[in-house]
mmCIF file of C-alpha atoms and ligand atoms in Angstrom:
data_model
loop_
_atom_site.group_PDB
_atom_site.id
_atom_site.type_symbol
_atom_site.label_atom_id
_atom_site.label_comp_id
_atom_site.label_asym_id
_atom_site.label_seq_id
_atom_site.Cartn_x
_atom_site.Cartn_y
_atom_site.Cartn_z
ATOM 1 C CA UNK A 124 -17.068 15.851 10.962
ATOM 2 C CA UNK A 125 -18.864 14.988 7.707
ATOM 3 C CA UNK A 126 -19.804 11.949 6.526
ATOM 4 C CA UNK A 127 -18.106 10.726 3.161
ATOM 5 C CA UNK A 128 -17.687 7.848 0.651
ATOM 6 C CA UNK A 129 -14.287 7.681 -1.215
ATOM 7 C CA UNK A 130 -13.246 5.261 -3.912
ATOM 8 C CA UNK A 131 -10.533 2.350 -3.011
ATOM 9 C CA UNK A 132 -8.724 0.061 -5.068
ATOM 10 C CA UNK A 133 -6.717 -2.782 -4.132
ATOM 11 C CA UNK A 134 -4.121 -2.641 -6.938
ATOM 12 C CA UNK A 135 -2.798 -5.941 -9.119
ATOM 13 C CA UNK A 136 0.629 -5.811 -7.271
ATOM 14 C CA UNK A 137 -1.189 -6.207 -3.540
ATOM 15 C CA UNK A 138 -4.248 -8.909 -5.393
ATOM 16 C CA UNK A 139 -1.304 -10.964 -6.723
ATOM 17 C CA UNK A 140 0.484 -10.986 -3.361
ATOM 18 C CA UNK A 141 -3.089 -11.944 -1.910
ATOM 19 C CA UNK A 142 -3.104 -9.768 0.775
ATOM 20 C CA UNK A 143 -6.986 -8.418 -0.179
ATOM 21 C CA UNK A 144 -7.695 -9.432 3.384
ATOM 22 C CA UNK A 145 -4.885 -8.123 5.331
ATOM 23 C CA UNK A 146 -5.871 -4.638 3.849
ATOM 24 C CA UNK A 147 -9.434 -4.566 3.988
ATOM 25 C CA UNK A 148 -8.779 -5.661 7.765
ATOM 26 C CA UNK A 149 -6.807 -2.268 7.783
ATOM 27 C CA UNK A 150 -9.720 -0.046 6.424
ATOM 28 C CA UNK A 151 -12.245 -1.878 8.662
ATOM 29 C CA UNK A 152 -10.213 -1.214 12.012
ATOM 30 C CA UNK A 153 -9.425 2.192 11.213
ATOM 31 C CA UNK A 154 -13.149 2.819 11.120
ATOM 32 C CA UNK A 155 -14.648 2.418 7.205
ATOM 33 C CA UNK A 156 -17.179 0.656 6.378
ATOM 34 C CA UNK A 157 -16.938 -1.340 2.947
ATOM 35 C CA UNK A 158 -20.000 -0.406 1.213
ATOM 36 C CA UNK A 159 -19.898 -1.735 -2.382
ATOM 37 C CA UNK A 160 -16.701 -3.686 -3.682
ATOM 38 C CA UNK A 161 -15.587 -5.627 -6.856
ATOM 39 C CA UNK A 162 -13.312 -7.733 -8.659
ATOM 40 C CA UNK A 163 -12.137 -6.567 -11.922
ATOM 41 C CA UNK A 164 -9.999 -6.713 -14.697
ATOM 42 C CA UNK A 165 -9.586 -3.208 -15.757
ATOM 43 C CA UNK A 166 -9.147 -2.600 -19.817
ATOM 44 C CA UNK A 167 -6.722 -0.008 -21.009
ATOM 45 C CA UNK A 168 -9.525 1.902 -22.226
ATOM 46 C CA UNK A 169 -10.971 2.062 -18.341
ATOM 47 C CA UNK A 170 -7.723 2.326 -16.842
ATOM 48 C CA UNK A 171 -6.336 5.130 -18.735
ATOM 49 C CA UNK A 172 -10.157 7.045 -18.663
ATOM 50 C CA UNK A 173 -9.532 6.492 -14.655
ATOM 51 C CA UNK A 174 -5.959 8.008 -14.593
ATOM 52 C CA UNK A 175 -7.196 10.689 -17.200
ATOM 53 C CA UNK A 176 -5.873 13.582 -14.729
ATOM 54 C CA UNK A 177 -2.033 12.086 -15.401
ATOM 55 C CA UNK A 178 -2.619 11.605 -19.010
ATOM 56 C CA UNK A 179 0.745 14.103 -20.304
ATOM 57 C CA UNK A 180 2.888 12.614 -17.090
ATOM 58 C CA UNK A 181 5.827 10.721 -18.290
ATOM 59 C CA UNK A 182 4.441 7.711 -16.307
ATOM 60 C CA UNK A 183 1.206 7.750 -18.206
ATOM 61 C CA UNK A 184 1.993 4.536 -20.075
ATOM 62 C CA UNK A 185 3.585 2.620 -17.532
ATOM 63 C CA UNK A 186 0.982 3.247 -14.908
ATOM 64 C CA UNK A 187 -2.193 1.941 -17.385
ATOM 65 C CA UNK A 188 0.324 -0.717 -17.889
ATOM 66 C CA UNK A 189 0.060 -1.374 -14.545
ATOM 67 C CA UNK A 190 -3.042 -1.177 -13.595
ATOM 68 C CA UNK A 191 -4.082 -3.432 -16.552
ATOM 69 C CA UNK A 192 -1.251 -6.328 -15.616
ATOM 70 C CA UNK A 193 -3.960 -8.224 -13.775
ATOM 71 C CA UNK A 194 -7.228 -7.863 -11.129
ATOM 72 C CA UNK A 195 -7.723 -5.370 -9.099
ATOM 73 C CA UNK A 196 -10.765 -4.777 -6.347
ATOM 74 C CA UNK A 197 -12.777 -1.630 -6.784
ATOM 75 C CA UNK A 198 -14.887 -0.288 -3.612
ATOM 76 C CA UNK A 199 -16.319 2.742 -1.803
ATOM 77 C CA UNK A 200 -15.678 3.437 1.350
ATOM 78 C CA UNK A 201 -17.672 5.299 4.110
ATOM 79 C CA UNK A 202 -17.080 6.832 7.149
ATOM 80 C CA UNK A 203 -15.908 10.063 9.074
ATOM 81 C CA UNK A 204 -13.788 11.969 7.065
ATOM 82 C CA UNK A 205 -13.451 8.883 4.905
ATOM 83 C CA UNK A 206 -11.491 10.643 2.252
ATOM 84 C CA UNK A 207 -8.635 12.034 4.054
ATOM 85 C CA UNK A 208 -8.906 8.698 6.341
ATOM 86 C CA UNK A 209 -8.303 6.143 3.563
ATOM 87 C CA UNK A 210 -5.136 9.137 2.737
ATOM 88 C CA UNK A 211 -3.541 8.536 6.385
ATOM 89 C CA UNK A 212 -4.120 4.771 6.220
ATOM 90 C CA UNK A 213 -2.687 4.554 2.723
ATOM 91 C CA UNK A 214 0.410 6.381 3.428
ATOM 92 C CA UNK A 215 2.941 8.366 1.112
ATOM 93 C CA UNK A 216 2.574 7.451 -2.718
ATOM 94 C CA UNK A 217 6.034 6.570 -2.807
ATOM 95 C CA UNK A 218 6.008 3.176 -0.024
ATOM 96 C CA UNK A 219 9.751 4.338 0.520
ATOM 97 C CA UNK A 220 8.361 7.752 2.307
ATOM 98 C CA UNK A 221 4.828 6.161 3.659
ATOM 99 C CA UNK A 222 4.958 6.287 7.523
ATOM 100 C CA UNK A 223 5.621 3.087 9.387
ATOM 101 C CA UNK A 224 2.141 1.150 9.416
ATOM 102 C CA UNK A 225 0.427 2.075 6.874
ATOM 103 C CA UNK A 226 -0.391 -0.079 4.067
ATOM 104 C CA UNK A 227 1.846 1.327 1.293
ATOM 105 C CA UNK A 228 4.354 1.041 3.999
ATOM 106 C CA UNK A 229 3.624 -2.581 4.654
ATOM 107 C CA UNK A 230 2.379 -3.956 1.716
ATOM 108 C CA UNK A 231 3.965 -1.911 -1.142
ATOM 109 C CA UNK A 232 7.335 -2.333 -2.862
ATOM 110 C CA UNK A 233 7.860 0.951 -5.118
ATOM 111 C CA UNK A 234 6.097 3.921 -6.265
ATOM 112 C CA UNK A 235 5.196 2.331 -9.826
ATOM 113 C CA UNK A 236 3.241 -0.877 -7.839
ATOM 114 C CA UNK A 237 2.231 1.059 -4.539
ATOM 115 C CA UNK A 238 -0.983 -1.542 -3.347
ATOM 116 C CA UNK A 239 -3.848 1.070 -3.260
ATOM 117 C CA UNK A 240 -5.654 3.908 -4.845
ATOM 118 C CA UNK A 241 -7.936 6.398 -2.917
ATOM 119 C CA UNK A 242 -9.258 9.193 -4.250
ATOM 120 C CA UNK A 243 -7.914 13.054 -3.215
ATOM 121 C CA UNK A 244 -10.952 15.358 -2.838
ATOM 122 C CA UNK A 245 -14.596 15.362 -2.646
ATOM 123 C CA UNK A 246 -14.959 16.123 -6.401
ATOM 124 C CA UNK A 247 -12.741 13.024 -7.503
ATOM 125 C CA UNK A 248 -14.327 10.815 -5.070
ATOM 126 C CA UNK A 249 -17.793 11.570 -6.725
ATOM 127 C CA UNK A 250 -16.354 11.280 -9.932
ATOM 128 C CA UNK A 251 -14.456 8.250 -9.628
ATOM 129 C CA UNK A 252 -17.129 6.822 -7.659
ATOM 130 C CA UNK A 253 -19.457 6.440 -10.408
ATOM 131 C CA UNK A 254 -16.840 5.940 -12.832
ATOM 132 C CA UNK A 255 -17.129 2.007 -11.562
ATOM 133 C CA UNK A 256 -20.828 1.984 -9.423
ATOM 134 C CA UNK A 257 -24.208 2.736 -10.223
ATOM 135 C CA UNK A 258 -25.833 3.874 -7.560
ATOM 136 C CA UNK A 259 -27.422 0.708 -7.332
ATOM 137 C CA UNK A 260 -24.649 -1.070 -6.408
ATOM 138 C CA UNK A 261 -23.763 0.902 -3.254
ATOM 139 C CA UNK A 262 -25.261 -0.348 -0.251
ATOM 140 C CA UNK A 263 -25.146 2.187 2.652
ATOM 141 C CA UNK A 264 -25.610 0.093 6.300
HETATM 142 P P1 GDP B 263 -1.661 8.795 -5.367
HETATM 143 O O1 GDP B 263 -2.859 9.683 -5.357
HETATM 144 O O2 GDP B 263 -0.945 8.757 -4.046
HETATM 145 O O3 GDP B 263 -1.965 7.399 -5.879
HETATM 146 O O4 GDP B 263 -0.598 9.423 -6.378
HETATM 147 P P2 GDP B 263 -0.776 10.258 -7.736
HETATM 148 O O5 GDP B 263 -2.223 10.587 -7.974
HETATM 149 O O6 GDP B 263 0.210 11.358 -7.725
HETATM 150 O O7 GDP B 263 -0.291 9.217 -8.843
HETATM 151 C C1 GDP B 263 -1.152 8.179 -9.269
HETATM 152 C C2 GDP B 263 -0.370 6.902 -9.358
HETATM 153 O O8 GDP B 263 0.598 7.028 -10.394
HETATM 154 C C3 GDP B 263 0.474 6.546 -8.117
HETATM 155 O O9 GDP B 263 -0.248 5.880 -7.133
HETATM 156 C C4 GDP B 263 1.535 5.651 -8.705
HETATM 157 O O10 GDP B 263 1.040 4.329 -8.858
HETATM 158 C C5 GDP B 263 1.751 6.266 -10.073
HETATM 159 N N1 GDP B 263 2.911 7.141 -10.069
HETATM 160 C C6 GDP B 263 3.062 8.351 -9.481
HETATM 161 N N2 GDP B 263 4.288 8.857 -9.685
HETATM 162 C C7 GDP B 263 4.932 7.930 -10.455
HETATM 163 C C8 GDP B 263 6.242 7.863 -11.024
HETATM 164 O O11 GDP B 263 7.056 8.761 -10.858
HETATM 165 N N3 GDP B 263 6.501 6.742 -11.762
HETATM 166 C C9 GDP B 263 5.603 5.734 -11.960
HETATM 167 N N4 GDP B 263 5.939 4.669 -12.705
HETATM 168 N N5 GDP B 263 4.367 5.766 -11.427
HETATM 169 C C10 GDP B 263 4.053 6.842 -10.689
HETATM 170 MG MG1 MG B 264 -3.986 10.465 -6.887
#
């Protein structure tokens, strides 16, 4: 099993229900490590440059909308198979499909404000990864 860092975010639906802890708690007992982690306010500019990938979707708007409608906490994650683990403990993107117990499940309301982002491959981890840290600001432990 390799090794891997993948890039969380807490969303501004699950920050404004102030449940930051509750879901960290979640990544931390399923066995990730929080290795770098932020507060921020995302711009439209950064929000729709992170969402570039759905940029013709129909949900384009609404989703930068979103994402932008307050804070949101940024992080890397690392562990085991940390990529397709943050996946499972995430659940389905629509919270009406996620499996019982996970945090989309538990936390999430609809698929437009679903509590989390985690990246979907290696090559978007790295990307996204460094879309918010510099190398810097990741502390391995
Ligand atoms: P994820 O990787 O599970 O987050 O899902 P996707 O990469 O497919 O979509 C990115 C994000 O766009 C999702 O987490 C949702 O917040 C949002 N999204 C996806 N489908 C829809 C939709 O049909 N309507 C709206 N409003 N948002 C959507
Ligand atoms: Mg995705």
């Amino acid at each position: 099993m390799a090794n891997q860092r993948t890039l969380s975010i807490i969303k501004p639906d699950a920050v404004a229900k102030n449940v930051i802890g509750e879901i960290e708690s979640r990544f931390e007992k399923g066995g990730l490590k929080i290795v770098a982690a932020k507060m921020l306010q995302l711009s439209e500019e950064k929000a729709g440059g992170f969402y570039a990938e759905h940029k013709e979707r129909p949900f384009f708007k609404d989703l930068v909308g979103f994402m932008t409608s307050g804070p949101v906490v940024v992080q890397v994650l690392e562990g085991e198979e940390a990529i397709a683990k943050n996946r499972d403990l995430m659940g389905a993107t629509n919270p009406k499909e996620a499996a019982p117990g996970t945090i989309r499940a538990d936390f999430a309301e609809a698929i437009d404000a679903n509590a989390v982002h985690g990246s979907d491959s290696p090559e978007s981890a790295e990307r996204e990864i460094a879309y918010f840290f510099a190398a810097d600001e990741i502390c391995p432990r």
